[in-house]
mmCIF file of C-alpha atoms in Angstrom:
data_model
loop_
_atom_site.group_PDB
_atom_site.id
_atom_site.type_symbol
_atom_site.label_atom_id
_atom_site.label_comp_id
_atom_site.label_asym_id
_atom_site.label_seq_id
_atom_site.Cartn_x
_atom_site.Cartn_y
_atom_site.Cartn_z
ATOM 1 C CA UNK D 21 109.527 70.985 99.256
ATOM 2 C CA UNK D 22 107.202 68.414 100.832
ATOM 3 C CA UNK D 23 109.592 67.845 103.726
ATOM 4 C CA UNK D 24 109.989 71.579 104.281
ATOM 5 C CA UNK D 25 106.220 72.052 104.326
ATOM 6 C CA UNK D 26 105.659 69.243 106.829
ATOM 7 C CA UNK D 27 108.470 70.318 109.131
ATOM 8 C CA UNK D 28 108.239 74.122 108.936
ATOM 9 C CA UNK D 29 104.755 74.918 107.626
ATOM 10 C CA UNK D 30 103.585 77.266 104.888
ATOM 11 C CA UNK D 31 105.435 80.276 106.282
ATOM 12 C CA UNK D 32 108.694 78.675 105.108
ATOM 13 C CA UNK D 33 107.718 79.323 101.484
ATOM 14 C CA UNK D 34 107.577 82.355 99.252
ATOM 15 C CA UNK D 35 104.358 82.892 97.301
ATOM 16 C CA UNK D 36 105.763 81.537 94.042
ATOM 17 C CA UNK D 37 107.112 78.455 95.831
ATOM 18 C CA UNK D 38 103.660 77.586 97.167
ATOM 19 C CA UNK D 39 102.204 77.999 93.700
ATOM 20 C CA UNK D 40 105.018 75.937 92.213
ATOM 21 C CA UNK D 41 104.235 73.031 94.515
ATOM 22 C CA UNK D 42 100.475 73.138 93.888
ATOM 23 C CA UNK D 43 101.020 73.317 90.141
ATOM 24 C CA UNK D 44 103.558 70.505 90.336
ATOM 25 C CA UNK D 45 100.893 68.223 91.755
ATOM 26 C CA UNK D 46 98.509 69.087 88.921
ATOM 27 C CA UNK D 47 101.047 69.254 86.074
ATOM 28 C CA UNK D 48 103.506 66.370 86.575
ATOM 29 C CA UNK D 49 106.857 66.050 84.817
ATOM 30 C CA UNK D 50 107.158 69.779 84.222
ATOM 31 C CA UNK D 51 109.160 72.568 85.798
ATOM 32 C CA UNK D 52 106.383 74.777 87.163
ATOM 33 C CA UNK D 53 108.601 77.423 88.758
ATOM 34 C CA UNK D 54 108.536 79.805 85.739
ATOM 35 C CA UNK D 55 104.755 79.559 85.554
ATOM 36 C CA UNK D 56 104.422 80.147 89.298
ATOM 37 C CA UNK D 57 106.633 83.247 89.109
ATOM 38 C CA UNK D 58 104.605 84.488 86.127
ATOM 39 C CA UNK D 59 101.361 84.150 88.101
ATOM 40 C CA UNK D 60 102.732 86.067 91.098
ATOM 41 C CA UNK D 61 104.100 88.783 88.811
ATOM 42 C CA UNK D 62 100.761 89.129 87.010
ATOM 43 C CA UNK D 63 98.388 88.892 89.969
ATOM 44 C CA UNK D 64 100.569 90.255 92.767
ATOM 45 C CA UNK D 65 100.507 87.438 95.301
ATOM 46 C CA UNK D 66 99.570 83.836 96.025
ATOM 47 C CA UNK D 67 96.094 84.967 97.097
ATOM 48 C CA UNK D 68 95.697 87.044 93.944
ATOM 49 C CA UNK D 69 96.747 84.145 91.722
ATOM 50 C CA UNK D 70 94.382 81.532 93.150
ATOM 51 C CA UNK D 71 91.471 84.000 93.118
ATOM 52 C CA UNK D 72 92.071 85.399 89.634
ATOM 53 C CA UNK D 73 90.435 84.689 86.307
ATOM 54 C CA UNK D 74 92.922 82.075 85.112
ATOM 55 C CA UNK D 75 91.519 81.146 81.722
ATOM 56 C CA UNK D 76 93.639 83.811 80.062
ATOM 57 C CA UNK D 77 96.953 82.527 81.462
ATOM 58 C CA UNK D 78 98.905 80.842 78.682
ATOM 59 C CA UNK D 79 100.449 77.514 79.596
ATOM 60 C CA UNK D 80 98.391 76.928 82.719
ATOM 61 C CA UNK D 81 95.878 74.506 81.231
ATOM 62 C CA UNK D 82 92.672 73.163 82.714
ATOM 63 C CA UNK D 83 94.485 70.966 85.231
ATOM 64 C CA UNK D 84 96.575 73.776 86.661
ATOM 65 C CA UNK D 85 93.649 76.202 86.762
ATOM 66 C CA UNK D 86 91.448 73.637 88.498
ATOM 67 C CA UNK D 87 94.150 72.920 91.096
ATOM 68 C CA UNK D 88 94.428 76.589 92.025
ATOM 69 C CA UNK D 89 90.652 76.962 92.193
ATOM 70 C CA UNK D 90 90.451 73.951 94.518
ATOM 71 C CA UNK D 91 92.982 75.652 96.801
ATOM 72 C CA UNK D 92 90.958 78.885 96.716
ATOM 73 C CA UNK D 93 87.699 77.053 97.474
ATOM 74 C CA UNK D 94 89.310 75.177 100.370
ATOM 75 C CA UNK D 95 90.688 78.409 101.835
ATOM 76 C CA UNK D 96 87.324 80.180 101.630
ATOM 77 C CA UNK D 97 85.518 77.218 103.189
ATOM 78 C CA UNK D 98 87.965 77.076 106.085
ATOM 79 C CA UNK D 99 87.633 80.798 106.742
ATOM 80 C CA UNK D 100 83.834 80.616 106.529
ATOM 81 C CA UNK D 101 83.790 77.842 109.130
ATOM 82 C CA UNK D 102 85.621 80.150 111.536
ATOM 83 C CA UNK D 103 82.833 82.752 111.451
ATOM 84 C CA UNK D 104 79.661 80.691 111.064
ATOM 85 C CA UNK D 105 77.648 80.485 114.261
ATOM 86 C CA UNK D 106 79.828 83.020 116.080
ATOM 87 C CA UNK D 107 79.228 86.640 117.149
ATOM 88 C CA UNK D 108 80.293 88.652 114.116
ATOM 89 C CA UNK D 109 81.254 91.846 115.896
ATOM 90 C CA UNK D 110 83.482 89.988 118.367
ATOM 91 C CA UNK D 111 85.351 88.144 115.618
ATOM 92 C CA UNK D 112 85.470 90.857 112.972
ATOM 93 C CA UNK D 113 89.024 90.115 111.820
ATOM 94 C CA UNK D 114 88.035 86.539 110.981
ATOM 95 C CA UNK D 115 84.972 87.833 109.134
ATOM 96 C CA UNK D 116 87.077 90.305 107.183
ATOM 97 C CA UNK D 117 89.601 87.592 106.281
ATOM 98 C CA UNK D 118 86.784 85.419 104.944
ATOM 99 C CA UNK D 119 85.185 88.213 102.926
ATOM 100 C CA UNK D 120 88.528 89.307 101.496
ATOM 101 C CA UNK D 121 89.439 85.766 100.424
ATOM 102 C CA UNK D 122 86.092 85.274 98.748
ATOM 103 C CA UNK D 123 85.540 88.681 97.134
ATOM 104 C CA UNK D 124 88.669 90.819 96.830
ATOM 105 C CA UNK D 125 89.763 89.582 93.415
ATOM 106 C CA UNK D 126 86.385 89.093 91.735
ATOM 107 C CA UNK D 127 86.001 90.391 88.210
ATOM 108 C CA UNK D 128 82.325 91.249 88.630
ATOM 109 C CA UNK D 129 80.564 93.001 91.472
ATOM 110 C CA UNK D 130 78.713 90.879 94.021
ATOM 111 C CA UNK D 131 76.448 92.046 96.811
ATOM 112 C CA UNK D 132 76.003 89.874 99.879
ATOM 113 C CA UNK D 133 74.307 90.200 103.225
ATOM 114 C CA UNK D 134 75.351 88.733 106.560
ATOM 115 C CA UNK D 135 72.200 88.080 108.592
ATOM 116 C CA UNK D 136 72.597 88.175 112.388
ATOM 117 C CA UNK D 137 70.368 87.191 115.293
ATOM 118 C CA UNK D 138 69.744 89.166 118.484
ATOM 119 C CA UNK D 139 73.141 88.048 119.838
ATOM 120 C CA UNK D 140 74.869 89.195 116.629
ATOM 121 C CA UNK D 141 75.627 85.587 115.723
ATOM 122 C CA UNK D 142 75.875 84.918 111.987
ATOM 123 C CA UNK D 143 72.869 82.829 110.992
ATOM 124 C CA UNK D 144 73.079 83.158 107.204
ATOM 125 C CA UNK D 145 75.447 84.539 104.593
ATOM 126 C CA UNK D 146 73.858 85.037 101.190
ATOM 127 C CA UNK D 147 74.765 86.657 97.877
ATOM 128 C CA UNK D 148 71.690 88.658 96.875
ATOM 129 C CA UNK D 149 72.990 90.270 93.725
ATOM 130 C CA UNK D 150 75.514 89.682 90.950
ATOM 131 C CA UNK D 151 76.202 92.453 88.481
ATOM 132 C CA UNK D 152 78.786 93.790 86.071
ATOM 133 C CA UNK D 153 82.315 95.089 86.512
ATOM 134 C CA UNK D 154 81.072 98.186 88.323
ATOM 135 C CA UNK D 155 77.432 97.784 89.324
ATOM 136 C CA UNK D 156 75.108 95.323 91.053
ATOM 137 C CA UNK D 157 71.324 95.702 91.142
ATOM 138 C CA UNK D 158 70.232 95.739 94.786
ATOM 139 C CA UNK D 159 66.621 95.965 95.922
ATOM 140 C CA UNK D 160 66.064 97.207 99.457
ATOM 141 C CA UNK D 161 62.750 95.379 99.772
ATOM 142 C CA UNK D 162 64.423 92.060 98.948
ATOM 143 C CA UNK D 163 67.032 92.595 101.654
ATOM 144 C CA UNK D 164 64.355 93.388 104.238
ATOM 145 C CA UNK D 165 62.130 90.518 103.101
ATOM 146 C CA UNK D 166 64.948 88.018 103.466
ATOM 147 C CA UNK D 167 65.910 89.382 106.893
ATOM 148 C CA UNK D 168 62.339 88.922 108.104
ATOM 149 C CA UNK D 169 62.175 85.395 106.676
ATOM 150 C CA UNK D 170 65.317 84.451 108.597
ATOM 151 C CA UNK D 171 64.291 86.193 111.792
ATOM 152 C CA UNK D 172 67.377 88.417 111.642
ATOM 153 C CA UNK D 173 67.550 91.476 113.879
ATOM 154 C CA UNK D 174 70.690 92.932 112.314
ATOM 155 C CA UNK D 175 72.564 92.762 109.028
ATOM 156 C CA UNK D 176 75.932 93.604 107.519
ATOM 157 C CA UNK D 177 76.090 94.600 103.854
ATOM 158 C CA UNK D 178 79.128 93.607 101.805
ATOM 159 C CA UNK D 179 80.063 94.165 98.195
ATOM 160 C CA UNK D 180 83.248 94.180 96.170
ATOM 161 C CA UNK D 181 84.791 96.660 93.760
ATOM 162 C CA UNK D 182 86.470 94.797 90.873
ATOM 163 C CA UNK D 183 88.576 97.901 90.216
ATOM 164 C CA UNK D 184 90.436 97.081 93.426
ATOM 165 C CA UNK D 185 89.692 100.475 95.003
ATOM 166 C CA UNK D 186 87.447 100.035 98.074
ATOM 167 C CA UNK D 187 86.460 103.701 98.223
ATOM 168 C CA UNK D 188 82.683 103.971 98.586
ATOM 169 C CA UNK D 189 80.691 105.564 95.781
ATOM 170 C CA UNK D 190 77.654 107.851 95.945
ATOM 171 C CA UNK D 191 75.471 104.864 95.082
ATOM 172 C CA UNK D 192 77.011 102.906 97.971
ATOM 173 C CA UNK D 193 76.179 105.742 100.367
ATOM 174 C CA UNK D 194 72.648 106.135 98.992
ATOM 175 C CA UNK D 195 71.940 102.405 99.311
ATOM 176 C CA UNK D 196 73.254 102.373 102.881
ATOM 177 C CA UNK D 197 70.956 105.231 103.864
ATOM 178 C CA UNK D 198 67.951 103.485 102.256
ATOM 179 C CA UNK D 199 68.684 100.241 104.089
ATOM 180 C CA UNK D 200 68.947 102.071 107.424
ATOM 181 C CA UNK D 201 65.588 103.813 106.848
ATOM 182 C CA UNK D 202 63.849 100.626 105.748
ATOM 183 C CA UNK D 203 65.158 98.602 108.665
ATOM 184 C CA UNK D 204 64.260 100.939 111.533
ATOM 185 C CA UNK D 205 60.474 100.339 111.624
ATOM 186 C CA UNK D 206 61.088 96.596 111.244
ATOM 187 C CA UNK D 207 63.563 96.376 114.097
ATOM 188 C CA UNK D 208 66.431 95.417 111.768
ATOM 189 C CA UNK D 209 69.687 97.258 112.442
ATOM 190 C CA UNK D 210 72.446 97.817 109.918
ATOM 191 C CA UNK D 211 75.742 97.240 111.728
ATOM 192 C CA UNK D 212 78.054 97.945 108.803
ATOM 193 C CA UNK D 213 78.475 98.185 105.058
ATOM 194 C CA UNK D 214 81.852 96.871 103.949
ATOM 195 C CA UNK D 215 83.376 97.475 100.523
ATOM 196 C CA UNK D 216 86.020 94.923 99.538
ATOM 197 C CA UNK D 217 88.768 95.504 96.967
ATOM 198 C CA UNK D 218 92.103 93.952 96.125
ATOM 199 C CA UNK D 219 93.769 97.029 97.638
ATOM 200 C CA UNK D 220 91.971 96.778 100.968
ATOM 201 C CA UNK D 221 88.522 97.326 102.407
ATOM 202 C CA UNK D 222 86.386 100.219 103.624
ATOM 203 C CA UNK D 223 83.953 100.026 106.528
ATOM 204 C CA UNK D 224 81.092 102.507 106.817
ATOM 205 C CA UNK D 225 81.026 101.969 110.588
ATOM 206 C CA UNK D 226 84.773 102.444 110.788
ATOM 207 C CA UNK D 227 84.515 105.704 108.872
ATOM 208 C CA UNK D 228 81.779 106.966 111.185
ATOM 209 C CA UNK D 229 79.101 106.857 108.485
ATOM 210 C CA UNK D 230 76.791 104.617 110.529
#
């Protein structure tokens, strides 16, 4: 497997084969193929497995769970590096890949804001709220306050739906409208509000709601 990876790259492997190799490094002297197949069957994919809540997986152990979380953290960090300091709107696919990797499989809702300068370059990416399985407390004044502190002239709102369904709710729409109203007199534009789920994402701008 090592030789195949070095000569042909990751595309030469199925999802369970990648997991098998990672787990083999963390759990020596054990056939990890059945466990890898179990993880893909339960969580749907390699990405789903490394991003999932793994404590409930029987037979994985702390070492195996930690190995998969290290892989997930490395992937998110690499994707974040590709968008930091770059114009967000001109590299939206890279931004979406990063947000999906970090948020699509979360078990609780998180609300984050991408703060942009006058050239739409990402200057800060911050999680401003962590909630429950279906709700995150978000305060419009805190979003505006932080934007002013950072000197941002535009923002992108992002939150995840742990249910997996990225369809926007009435609360999502209401919050978006409040942010737009609050930002106008301050010269802070809302470029988009993106809802991330394991079954895809929804963009307010893409749906013509902004």
